Structures are given as C-alpha cells and as structure tokens.
Amino acid sequence: MYREGSFYHTGKWKRRKSCKLRFSSESLWEPSYLKAKCKELGLEEEYLRYQIRLMISYLRVFFVLNIIVTALHCFVIIVFTNYKHSLIVDIPFFLVPSAAILLCLSINFFEQFVLRHRWVMTASSIAATIISVSADIGKCAYHYNWTLNNTFDTYNLCMIYMFLPITSLVLAVSLGSLVSLAYILYFLYCMAYMRFYSGDKEFGLATVDVFHYLCFNMLGMFFRMMNDALVRSSFLDRHQFMMEELWLRNARRQESMLLNSILPPQIAKSLQKSIKERIIETDNGLMFQRSRVHFSSLMAIQIHPDVSILYADVVNYTHLTTTLTVEKLVQVLHDLYARFDMAASMYKVQRIKFLGDCYYCVAGLSEPDPDHAICAVSLGIAMIANIQEVRKKRELNIDMRIGVHSGNLFAGVIGVAKLQLDIWGFK
C-alpha cells in the first residue's frame, strides 16, 4: 500500500517501476541475437578488433602461466628425479618447446600487423599447438612411458580453448578435436605395442579415456560460446555508453551555446550549476519547493560598469498596427529584428529583449570591452542600413528611432520556471 507523499508516490518510484526486469525478454541476449545486433549496427568489424585486443591480453596471461608451469616442472624434475643422467634429456624437453611456443606466439603482440594480417593469429596458434603436443608425446615415447597421464594433454586443451588467439569457434573446436585424436591414437598405439610384446590382453583397456576428451572439448566449446556472448554483450553496452556520452556531451555543448546566447557567461555558468543541483535534488526525492528556494537564492544582481545600451523603436508603430494585418506586421518585425540580431552578433552586442516595437541591447555586458560605445554606435549605423533594406523590400514607410547611452547598470536573471535576463538602474 502507498501513502500520499511517501517514497512510493514520487517520480523516482515510477521510474523504478517502469524499469522492472522482464525475464521473458532475456532470450534477446542470446549469442545469435547479439551477433545479429552487431551486424545491424554495423559493428562487426569493430567487434573483431575489440576481440583481438582481448585475446592479446589473454595471451599475456598465458605467457606468465606457461613460464611458471615450465619452471615448476623443471624444479620438480631436478629435485625428485633419481636418475641424474636423464636430466640432460628431460630439461630440454620442457625448456626448448616452451621457448619455441612463446617465440611463435609473440608475433601476436604486434597489434597493427595482426589487425592487417589476421591469418597470423591462426597460423601461430596452430604452430604452437603442434610444438606442444609433439614435445609431450615425444618425451613419453623417448622414455617408453606407454601410460600417458592426463596432465599435459589437459594443459594443451586448456591452452587452445582459453588462451590461444583463435577468433573462430569452429577452428578452436577443430584444433582441440585433432589434439584429442592425436592423444587417443598414441594411446591405441601404446596398447597395441604392449599387447604384442607383453602378451597382457588386459593392459590399457581403461587407459584410452575417450569420454575425457569428448567432455573436455564440449566444455571448451561451451566456454568459447559463453565468452563470446559475454564479450559481445559488454561490447554493445560499451558502445551504447559511448554513444550516450557523445550525445550528452553534444547536448551540454548546445545547452551552453543556448544559455550563452541568452545570458552573460558569468550568469550562465552559475545557472548551469544550479540546474545540475536541482536535477540531483529531484532525483534524490527532495521537495520541489526546497530546490526552488535554493535555485532562486543563486540569482543575484550583478553590477556591470562601462557598458553602452542601445534602444531602437519603430516610428508611428500605432499607425502600422492599424494599416497592416497582424500576420504582415509580425513578418515585418521578424525580418527587421532578425537582421538586427545578426548585426548585433557581428559587433559583439547582446540583445536583451523585445518590448513590442522596441529593440534594446547592451555592448560590453557579456565580456568587458573598452570599445563598447564604438560597438553600439556601429550597430546603430548597421540598423539604419537594415531599415532602409526592409523599407525598400516591403514598400513600407517605416522608420526607427535609435538612441545610445553609456554608463553603469545592474543586470540579473528574474523568474524560476521561465528565466529572463533584464537590466535595471542604468546610470
């Protein structure tokens, strides 16, 4: 139940209520949808670049892990091996392939080269896999170790599915399946060899664990699919965030340009700050009256010394209102004041407002200018030329009185809901 004035009655609750999760639409974030969304937005190429950069970062982690694993393995061999003469063979069997793998994969760190020649990632991954698997099987064959354990075959499969820079799921699964097949064939060869020479018909019947490789490849496939979905989702979220950030930055720039065209910069800055605080207070569920009081307290009157004000009003405006229709009179004033605005912008004079047939503006208000009087007089001369053009164009007997005065004035913004810059106390 809700109560009047409670949290549930505020706009914030309404926004939260409208943003409730809809679990029935979660299917939209499946891999097929994410891939179609990237193609729809034209981001597939950018996503591939993003994926390559991520894989290069994964490869850096693999380099560290591979060095640690190789060092630990060599340490265990040195400490716990009883036959010291075998160290001459075993240590190179680990160090040389490990160094060759790292050297082969290090080409992927040249990002720009890899982005131009993407086949390099696949070629280096296949070469690294061949080196690792060949070294593992070769070491076992050299020692006549026919009961190969599941240490380095699992390590090689983890390397393929988790760390190697292979962007294609099909290629990763194919490479993992070929590696599994190579180990299975080696096991079968070992079984046949031992049965032929030892006559032990029961030997090795349980060593070829096909289901081990089948399940591990399925696990690697699942990891690749889920990782691709997560990466695509984060990529789309990041793209949306960047687009919203650009839109917000552009909106702020337009807001600043709009305020600066209406208000002096020193007033516009304090106004923008006040608007932000007002939005934050509204989002926090504070009373609107409180934000109004806080907002209006910032609107202080400012003194502007050494400025020039220009007044211009239409001569015999009452006669024009009786001889012209309302639409034609508004068109004449719009044409005239539009020309005045362009001339005011050229001479850095800020228009304050229209008062019916009166147009008045101030020079030196937005930025202090020692030549404010010259700017105001130059604007008045430009206005005379504009009046003559409008009179000739519309065939009207129209004229204006223009006056310029220099001195000090008080200026400020009045109102809360609808702001208006005005000046008072010119002296």
CSV table of C-alpha atoms in Angstrom, one decimal:
chain,number,residue,atom,x,y,z
A,1,MET,CA,0.0,0.0,0.0
A,2,TYR,CA,1.1,3.5,-0.6
A,3,ARG,CA,0.6,6.8,1.2
A,4,GLU,CA,0.3,10.3,0.0
A,5,GLY,CA,3.7,12.0,-0.1
A,6,SER,CA,5.6,8.7,0.6
A,7,PHE,CA,8.5,7.4,-1.4
A,8,TYR,CA,6.2,5.2,-3.5
A,9,HIS,CA,4.4,8.3,-4.6
A,10,THR,CA,7.4,10.0,-6.1
A,11,GLY,CA,8.6,10.1,-9.6
A,12,LYS,CA,11.7,8.0,-8.7
A,13,TRP,CA,9.4,5.1,-7.8
A,14,LYS,CA,7.6,5.4,-11.0
A,15,ARG,CA,10.9,5.2,-12.9
A,16,ARG,CA,12.0,2.2,-10.9
A,17,LYS,CA,8.6,0.6,-11.6
A,18,SER,CA,8.9,1.2,-15.3
A,19,CYS,CA,12.5,-0.3,-15.3
A,20,LYS,CA,11.5,-3.7,-13.8
A,21,LEU,CA,13.3,-6.6,-15.3
A,22,ARG,CA,11.4,-8.7,-17.8
A,23,PHE,CA,12.8,-12.1,-17.7
A,24,SER,CA,10.7,-13.2,-20.7
A,25,SER,CA,12.9,-10.9,-22.9
A,26,GLU,CA,16.2,-12.4,-21.7
A,27,SER,CA,16.2,-14.5,-24.8
A,28,LEU,CA,17.1,-11.4,-26.7
A,29,TRP,CA,20.6,-11.6,-25.2
A,30,GLU,CA,21.4,-15.0,-26.7
A,31,PRO,CA,24.5,-15.3,-28.9
A,32,SER,CA,22.5,-15.3,-32.1
A,33,TYR,CA,20.7,-12.1,-31.2
A,34,LEU,CA,24.0,-10.4,-30.1
A,35,LYS,CA,25.7,-11.3,-33.4
A,36,ALA,CA,22.7,-10.1,-35.4
A,37,LYS,CA,22.7,-6.8,-33.3
A,38,CYS,CA,26.3,-6.2,-34.1
A,39,LYS,CA,25.7,-6.7,-37.8
A,40,GLU,CA,22.6,-4.5,-37.7
A,41,LEU,CA,24.5,-1.6,-36.1
A,42,GLY,CA,27.5,-2.2,-38.5
A,43,LEU,CA,29.8,-3.0,-35.6
A,44,GLU,CA,31.0,-6.5,-36.6
A,45,GLU,CA,34.4,-5.2,-37.8
A,46,GLU,CA,34.9,-3.1,-34.7
A,47,TYR,CA,33.9,-6.1,-32.6
A,48,LEU,CA,36.5,-8.3,-34.2
A,49,ARG,CA,39.2,-5.6,-33.5
A,50,TYR,CA,37.9,-5.5,-29.9
A,51,GLN,CA,38.0,-9.3,-29.6
A,52,ILE,CA,41.6,-9.4,-31.0
A,53,ARG,CA,42.7,-6.9,-28.4
A,54,LEU,CA,41.2,-9.0,-25.6
A,55,MET,CA,42.8,-12.2,-26.9
A,56,ILE,CA,46.2,-10.4,-26.9
A,57,SER,CA,45.6,-9.6,-23.3
A,58,TYR,CA,44.7,-13.3,-22.6
A,59,LEU,CA,47.9,-14.2,-24.4
A,60,ARG,CA,50.0,-12.1,-22.0
A,61,VAL,CA,48.4,-14.1,-19.1
A,62,PHE,CA,49.3,-17.3,-20.8
A,63,PHE,CA,52.9,-16.3,-21.2
A,64,VAL,CA,53.2,-15.7,-17.5
A,65,LEU,CA,51.4,-19.0,-16.6
A,66,ASN,CA,53.5,-21.0,-19.1
A,67,ILE,CA,56.8,-19.7,-17.7
A,68,ILE,CA,55.6,-20.6,-14.2
A,69,VAL,CA,54.5,-24.1,-15.2
A,70,THR,CA,57.7,-24.8,-17.0
A,71,ALA,CA,59.9,-23.5,-14.2
A,72,LEU,CA,58.0,-25.6,-11.6
A,73,HIS,CA,58.1,-28.7,-13.7
A,74,CYS,CA,61.9,-28.4,-14.2
A,75,PHE,CA,62.3,-27.8,-10.5
A,76,VAL,CA,60.4,-31.0,-9.6
A,77,ILE,CA,62.4,-33.0,-12.1
A,78,ILE,CA,65.7,-31.7,-10.7
A,79,VAL,CA,64.7,-32.3,-7.1
A,80,PHE,CA,62.8,-35.6,-7.3
A,81,THR,CA,64.5,-37.5,-10.2
A,82,ASN,CA,66.8,-40.3,-9.0
A,83,TYR,CA,68.5,-40.7,-12.4
A,84,LYS,CA,70.6,-37.6,-12.8
A,85,HIS,CA,71.7,-38.6,-16.3
A,86,SER,CA,68.0,-38.2,-17.5
A,87,LEU,CA,68.1,-34.5,-16.7
A,88,ILE,CA,70.1,-33.9,-19.8
A,89,VAL,CA,67.1,-35.1,-21.9
A,90,ASP,CA,64.2,-34.1,-19.7
A,91,ILE,CA,65.1,-30.5,-19.1
A,92,PRO,CA,65.5,-29.6,-22.8
A,93,PHE,CA,62.2,-31.4,-23.5
A,94,PHE,CA,60.5,-28.8,-21.4
A,95,LEU,CA,62.6,-25.7,-21.9
A,96,VAL,CA,63.1,-25.8,-25.7
A,97,PRO,CA,59.4,-26.4,-26.6
A,98,SER,CA,58.3,-23.8,-24.1
A,99,ALA,CA,60.6,-21.2,-25.5
A,100,ALA,CA,59.6,-22.1,-29.1
A,101,ILE,CA,55.9,-21.7,-28.1
A,102,LEU,CA,56.4,-18.3,-26.6
A,103,LEU,CA,58.6,-17.2,-29.6
A,104,CYS,CA,55.9,-18.4,-32.0
A,105,LEU,CA,53.1,-16.6,-30.2
A,106,SER,CA,55.0,-13.4,-29.6
A,107,ILE,CA,54.2,-12.2,-33.1
A,108,ASN,CA,50.6,-11.5,-32.0
A,109,PHE,CA,51.8,-8.7,-29.7
A,110,PHE,CA,52.4,-6.6,-32.9
A,111,GLU,CA,48.8,-5.4,-32.9
A,112,GLN,CA,48.7,-3.3,-36.0
A,113,PHE,CA,50.4,-6.1,-38.0
A,114,VAL,CA,48.0,-8.7,-36.7
A,115,LEU,CA,45.0,-6.5,-37.5
A,116,ARG,CA,46.1,-6.2,-41.1
A,117,HIS,CA,47.1,-9.9,-41.4
A,118,ARG,CA,44.6,-11.8,-39.2
A,119,TRP,CA,45.7,-15.2,-40.5
A,120,VAL,CA,48.9,-14.8,-38.4
A,121,MET,CA,46.9,-15.5,-35.2
A,122,THR,CA,45.6,-18.8,-36.6
A,123,ALA,CA,48.9,-19.8,-38.0
A,124,SER,CA,50.8,-19.1,-34.8
A,125,SER,CA,48.2,-20.9,-32.7
A,126,ILE,CA,48.4,-24.0,-34.8
A,127,ALA,CA,52.2,-23.9,-34.8
A,128,ALA,CA,52.3,-23.5,-31.0
A,129,THR,CA,49.8,-26.4,-30.6
A,130,ILE,CA,51.9,-28.7,-32.8
A,131,ILE,CA,55.0,-27.9,-30.9
A,132,SER,CA,53.5,-28.5,-27.5
A,133,VAL,CA,51.7,-31.8,-28.4
A,134,SER,CA,54.8,-33.1,-30.3
A,135,ALA,CA,57.1,-32.4,-27.4
A,136,ASP,CA,54.7,-34.0,-24.9
A,137,ILE,CA,54.2,-37.2,-26.9
A,138,GLY,CA,57.9,-37.3,-28.0
A,139,LYS,CA,59.0,-37.2,-24.4
A,140,CYS,CA,56.8,-40.0,-23.4
A,141,ALA,CA,57.9,-42.1,-26.4
A,142,TYR,CA,61.5,-41.5,-25.6
A,143,HIS,CA,61.1,-42.9,-22.0
A,144,TYR,CA,58.8,-45.7,-23.2
A,145,ASN,CA,56.1,-44.3,-21.0
A,146,TRP,CA,53.1,-46.0,-22.5
A,147,THR,CA,50.6,-45.0,-19.8
A,148,LEU,CA,50.5,-41.3,-20.6
A,149,ASN,CA,48.8,-39.3,-17.8
A,150,ASN,CA,46.3,-36.5,-18.2
A,151,THR,CA,48.5,-33.6,-17.2
A,152,PHE,CA,49.8,-32.1,-20.4
A,153,ASP,CA,47.0,-33.2,-22.7
A,154,THR,CA,44.6,-31.3,-20.5
A,155,TYR,CA,47.0,-28.4,-20.3
A,156,ASN,CA,47.2,-28.3,-24.1
A,157,LEU,CA,43.4,-28.3,-24.5
A,158,CYS,CA,43.1,-25.5,-21.9
A,159,MET,CA,45.7,-23.6,-23.9
A,160,ILE,CA,43.6,-24.0,-27.1
A,161,TYR,CA,40.2,-23.0,-25.7
A,162,MET,CA,41.2,-20.4,-23.2
A,163,PHE,CA,44.4,-18.6,-24.3
A,164,LEU,CA,45.3,-19.0,-27.9
A,165,PRO,CA,44.2,-16.1,-30.2
A,166,ILE,CA,41.7,-18.1,-32.3
A,167,THR,CA,38.7,-16.0,-33.1
A,168,SER,CA,36.7,-18.7,-34.8
A,169,LEU,CA,34.8,-21.2,-32.6
A,170,VAL,CA,34.8,-23.8,-35.4
A,171,LEU,CA,38.6,-23.6,-35.8
A,172,ALA,CA,39.1,-23.8,-32.0
A,173,VAL,CA,36.9,-26.9,-31.7
A,174,SER,CA,38.6,-28.5,-34.8
A,175,LEU,CA,42.1,-27.9,-33.3
A,176,GLY,CA,41.0,-29.3,-29.9
A,177,SER,CA,39.5,-32.3,-31.6
A,178,LEU,CA,42.6,-33.0,-33.6
A,179,VAL,CA,44.8,-32.8,-30.5
A,180,SER,CA,42.4,-35.2,-28.7
A,181,LEU,CA,42.6,-37.6,-31.6
A,182,ALA,CA,46.4,-37.4,-31.6
A,183,TYR,CA,46.5,-38.5,-27.9
A,184,ILE,CA,43.9,-41.2,-28.5
A,185,LEU,CA,45.9,-42.6,-31.4
A,186,TYR,CA,49.0,-42.6,-29.3
A,187,PHE,CA,47.2,-44.5,-26.5
A,188,LEU,CA,45.9,-47.0,-29.0
A,189,TYR,CA,49.4,-47.4,-30.4
A,190,CYS,CA,50.8,-48.0,-26.9
A,191,MET,CA,48.1,-50.6,-26.2
A,192,ALA,CA,48.8,-52.5,-29.4
A,193,TYR,CA,52.5,-52.4,-28.7
A,194,MET,CA,52.2,-53.6,-25.1
A,195,ARG,CA,49.8,-56.4,-26.1
A,196,PHE,CA,52.1,-57.5,-28.8
A,197,TYR,CA,55.3,-57.6,-26.8
A,198,SER,CA,54.0,-58.4,-23.3
A,199,GLY,CA,51.0,-60.5,-24.1
A,200,ASP,CA,49.0,-58.7,-21.5
A,201,LYS,CA,45.5,-58.7,-23.0
A,202,GLU,CA,44.0,-56.6,-20.2
A,203,PHE,CA,46.7,-53.9,-20.3
A,204,GLY,CA,45.4,-50.5,-21.3
A,205,LEU,CA,41.8,-51.3,-21.8
A,206,ALA,CA,40.9,-48.4,-19.4
A,207,THR,CA,43.6,-46.0,-20.4
A,208,VAL,CA,42.1,-44.6,-23.5
A,209,ASP,CA,39.6,-42.4,-21.9
A,210,VAL,CA,37.7,-41.1,-24.9
A,211,PHE,CA,35.0,-39.6,-22.8
A,212,HIS,CA,37.5,-37.5,-21.1
A,213,TYR,CA,38.5,-35.8,-24.3
A,214,LEU,CA,34.9,-35.6,-25.5
A,215,CYS,CA,33.7,-33.9,-22.3
A,216,PHE,CA,36.7,-31.6,-22.2
A,217,ASN,CA,36.1,-30.5,-25.8
A,218,MET,CA,32.4,-29.9,-25.0
A,219,LEU,CA,33.4,-27.9,-22.0
A,220,GLY,CA,35.8,-25.8,-24.1
A,221,MET,CA,33.1,-25.3,-26.7
A,222,PHE,CA,30.7,-24.1,-24.0
A,223,PHE,CA,33.4,-21.8,-22.6
A,224,ARG,CA,34.0,-20.3,-26.0
A,225,MET,CA,30.3,-19.7,-26.7
A,226,MET,CA,29.7,-18.1,-23.3
A,227,ASN,CA,32.8,-16.0,-23.5
A,228,ASP,CA,31.8,-14.7,-27.0
A,229,ALA,CA,28.3,-13.9,-25.7
A,230,LEU,CA,29.7,-12.0,-22.7
A,231,VAL,CA,32.3,-10.1,-24.8
A,232,ARG,CA,29.6,-9.2,-27.3
A,233,SER,CA,27.2,-8.0,-24.6
A,234,SER,CA,29.9,-5.9,-22.9
A,235,PHE,CA,31.0,-4.5,-26.3
A,236,LEU,CA,27.4,-3.5,-27.1
A,237,ASP,CA,27.0,-2.0,-23.7
A,238,ARG,CA,30.2,-0.1,-24.0
A,239,HIS,CA,29.2,1.2,-27.5
A,240,GLN,CA,25.8,2.3,-26.1
A,241,PHE,CA,27.6,4.1,-23.2
A,242,MET,CA,29.9,5.9,-25.6
A,243,MET,CA,27.1,7.0,-27.9
A,244,GLU,CA,25.1,8.2,-24.9
A,245,GLU,CA,28.2,10.0,-23.6
A,246,LEU,CA,28.7,11.7,-27.0
A,247,TRP,CA,25.0,12.6,-27.2
A,248,LEU,CA,25.2,14.0,-23.6
A,249,ARG,CA,28.4,16.0,-24.4
A,250,ASN,CA,26.8,17.4,-27.5
A,251,ALA,CA,23.6,18.3,-25.6
A,252,ARG,CA,25.7,20.0,-22.9
A,253,ARG,CA,27.5,22.0,-25.6
A,254,GLN,CA,24.2,23.0,-27.2
A,255,GLU,CA,22.9,23.9,-23.8
A,256,SER,CA,25.9,26.0,-23.1
A,257,MET,CA,25.6,27.8,-26.5
A,258,LEU,CA,21.9,28.4,-25.9
A,259,LEU,CA,22.5,29.9,-22.5
A,260,ASN,CA,25.4,32.0,-23.6
A,261,SER,CA,23.3,33.4,-26.4
A,262,ILE,CA,20.6,34.5,-23.9
A,263,LEU,CA,22.6,35.2,-20.7
A,264,PRO,CA,26.1,36.5,-20.0
A,265,PRO,CA,28.7,33.8,-19.4
A,266,GLN,CA,29.2,34.6,-15.8
A,267,ILE,CA,25.4,34.2,-15.1
A,268,ALA,CA,25.1,31.2,-17.4
A,269,LYS,CA,27.8,29.2,-15.5
A,270,SER,CA,26.1,29.7,-12.2
A,271,LEU,CA,22.7,28.9,-13.8
A,272,GLN,CA,24.1,25.6,-15.2
A,273,LYS,CA,25.5,24.6,-11.8
A,274,SER,CA,22.2,25.4,-10.2
A,275,ILE,CA,20.3,23.4,-12.8
A,276,LYS,CA,22.5,20.3,-12.1
A,277,GLU,CA,22.0,20.7,-8.4
A,278,ARG,CA,18.2,21.0,-8.9
A,279,ILE,CA,18.2,17.8,-11.0
A,280,ILE,CA,20.2,15.9,-8.3
A,281,GLU,CA,17.8,17.1,-5.6
A,282,THR,CA,14.8,16.0,-7.7
A,283,ASP,CA,16.3,12.5,-8.3
A,284,ASN,CA,17.0,12.2,-4.6
A,285,GLY,CA,13.3,12.7,-3.9
A,286,LEU,CA,13.6,16.1,-2.2
A,287,MET,CA,10.8,18.5,-2.2
A,288,PHE,CA,10.5,20.7,-5.3
A,289,GLN,CA,10.0,23.8,-3.1
A,290,ARG,CA,13.3,23.3,-1.5
A,291,SER,CA,15.1,23.2,-4.9
A,292,ARG,CA,13.2,26.3,-5.9
A,293,VAL,CA,14.4,28.2,-2.8
A,294,HIS,CA,18.0,27.0,-3.4
A,295,PHE,CA,17.7,27.8,-7.1
A,296,SER,CA,16.3,31.3,-6.6
A,297,SER,CA,18.9,32.2,-4.0
A,298,LEU,CA,21.7,32.0,-6.6
A,299,MET,CA,20.1,34.6,-8.8
A,300,ALA,CA,22.0,37.7,-7.5
A,301,ILE,CA,22.1,41.1,-9.2
A,302,GLN,CA,25.4,41.9,-10.8
A,303,ILE,CA,26.9,45.3,-11.5
A,304,HIS,CA,28.3,46.0,-14.9
A,305,PRO,CA,30.4,49.2,-15.2
A,306,ASP,CA,31.3,50.8,-18.5
A,307,VAL,CA,28.7,49.5,-20.9
A,308,SER,CA,26.6,51.0,-23.6
A,309,ILE,CA,22.9,50.4,-24.2
A,310,LEU,CA,21.1,50.9,-27.5
A,311,TYR,CA,17.3,51.5,-27.8
A,312,ALA,CA,15.6,51.3,-31.1
A,313,ASP,CA,11.8,51.6,-31.5
A,314,VAL,CA,9.6,51.9,-34.6
A,315,VAL,CA,8.3,55.4,-35.5
A,316,ASN,CA,4.5,55.6,-35.8
A,317,TYR,CA,4.1,52.0,-34.7
A,318,THR,CA,0.4,52.6,-33.8
A,319,HIS,CA,-0.3,53.7,-37.4
A,320,LEU,CA,1.3,50.5,-38.7
A,321,THR,CA,-0.9,48.3,-36.4
A,322,THR,CA,-4.0,49.9,-38.0
A,323,THR,CA,-2.9,49.7,-41.6
A,324,LEU,CA,-1.3,46.2,-41.7
A,325,THR,CA,-2.7,42.9,-40.8
A,326,VAL,CA,-1.4,41.0,-37.8
A,327,GLU,CA,0.4,38.4,-39.9
A,328,LYS,CA,2.1,41.0,-42.1
A,329,LEU,CA,3.1,43.2,-39.1
A,330,VAL,CA,4.7,40.2,-37.3
A,331,GLN,CA,6.5,39.3,-40.5
A,332,VAL,CA,7.9,42.8,-40.8
A,333,LEU,CA,9.1,42.8,-37.2
A,334,HIS,CA,10.6,39.4,-37.6
A,335,ASP,CA,12.5,40.4,-40.7
A,336,LEU,CA,13.7,43.5,-39.1
A,337,TYR,CA,14.7,42.0,-35.7
A,338,ALA,CA,16.4,39.1,-37.4
A,339,ARG,CA,18.7,41.5,-39.3
A,340,PHE,CA,19.3,43.4,-36.0
A,341,ASP,CA,20.3,40.1,-34.3
A,342,MET,CA,22.8,39.2,-37.0
A,343,ALA,CA,24.3,42.7,-36.8
A,344,ALA,CA,24.4,42.6,-33.0
A,345,SER,CA,26.3,39.3,-33.1
A,346,MET,CA,28.8,40.8,-35.6
A,347,TYR,CA,29.5,43.8,-33.3
A,348,LYS,CA,29.5,41.7,-30.0
A,349,VAL,CA,26.4,43.4,-28.7
A,350,GLN,CA,24.0,41.3,-26.6
A,351,ARG,CA,20.3,41.7,-27.2
A,352,ILE,CA,18.3,41.9,-24.0
A,353,LYS,CA,14.7,41.6,-25.2
A,354,PHE,CA,11.9,42.9,-27.4
A,355,LEU,CA,9.2,45.2,-26.0
A,356,GLY,CA,6.7,45.3,-28.7
A,357,ASP,CA,8.2,47.6,-31.3
A,358,CYS,CA,11.2,48.3,-29.1
A,359,TYR,CA,14.6,46.5,-29.5
A,360,TYR,CA,17.2,47.1,-26.9
A,361,CYS,CA,20.7,45.6,-26.4
A,362,VAL,CA,23.9,46.2,-24.4
A,363,ALA,CA,27.5,46.3,-25.5
A,364,GLY,CA,30.2,45.2,-23.0
A,365,LEU,CA,27.8,43.1,-20.9
A,366,SER,CA,28.9,39.5,-21.8
A,367,GLU,CA,32.6,40.5,-21.8
A,368,PRO,CA,34.1,43.7,-20.7
A,369,ASP,CA,35.1,45.7,-23.8
A,370,PRO,CA,36.7,49.2,-23.7
A,371,ASP,CA,35.3,49.9,-27.1
A,372,HIS,CA,31.7,49.2,-26.1
A,373,ALA,CA,30.5,52.6,-27.2
A,374,ILE,CA,32.0,52.2,-30.6
A,375,CYS,CA,30.4,48.8,-30.9
A,376,ALA,CA,27.0,50.2,-30.0
A,377,VAL,CA,27.3,53.1,-32.5
A,378,SER,CA,28.4,50.8,-35.2
A,379,LEU,CA,25.4,48.6,-34.6
A,380,GLY,CA,23.2,51.6,-34.8
A,381,ILE,CA,24.6,52.5,-38.2
A,382,ALA,CA,24.1,48.9,-39.4
A,383,MET,CA,20.5,49.1,-38.1
A,384,ILE,CA,19.9,52.2,-40.3
A,385,ALA,CA,21.1,50.3,-43.4
A,386,ASN,CA,18.8,47.3,-42.4
A,387,ILE,CA,15.8,49.6,-42.0
A,388,GLN,CA,16.4,51.0,-45.5
A,389,GLU,CA,16.6,47.5,-46.9
A,390,VAL,CA,13.3,46.4,-45.2
A,391,ARG,CA,11.6,49.6,-46.3
A,392,LYS,CA,12.6,49.1,-49.9
A,393,LYS,CA,11.9,45.3,-49.9
A,394,ARG,CA,8.4,45.6,-48.4
A,395,GLU,CA,7.5,49.0,-49.8
A,396,LEU,CA,6.6,50.4,-46.3
A,397,ASN,CA,7.0,53.8,-44.9
A,398,ILE,CA,8.9,52.5,-41.8
A,399,ASP,CA,11.5,54.2,-39.7
A,400,MET,CA,13.1,53.8,-36.3
A,401,ARG,CA,14.4,56.0,-33.5
A,402,ILE,CA,17.8,54.8,-32.2
A,403,GLY,CA,19.5,56.0,-29.0
A,404,VAL,CA,22.8,55.1,-27.4
A,405,HIS,CA,23.9,55.8,-23.8
A,406,SER,CA,27.0,54.7,-21.9
A,407,GLY,CA,27.4,54.2,-18.2
A,408,ASN,CA,26.9,51.5,-15.4
A,409,LEU,CA,23.9,49.2,-14.9
A,410,PHE,CA,22.6,46.4,-12.8
A,411,ALA,CA,21.7,43.1,-14.5
A,412,GLY,CA,20.4,39.8,-13.4
A,413,VAL,CA,18.0,36.9,-14.1
A,414,ILE,CA,14.5,37.0,-12.8
A,415,GLY,CA,12.0,34.2,-12.6
A,416,VAL,CA,12.3,30.5,-11.7
A,417,ALA,CA,10.1,28.5,-14.1
A,418,LYS,CA,10.9,30.8,-17.1
A,419,LEU,CA,14.1,32.7,-16.8
A,420,GLN,CA,14.6,36.2,-18.2
A,421,LEU,CA,17.7,38.4,-18.2
A,422,ASP,CA,16.9,42.0,-17.6
A,423,ILE,CA,18.7,45.2,-16.7
A,424,TRP,CA,17.8,47.9,-14.1
A,425,GLY,CA,19.1,51.2,-12.7
A,426,PHE,CA,21.1,52.4,-15.7
A,427,LYS,CA,23.1,55.5,-14.7
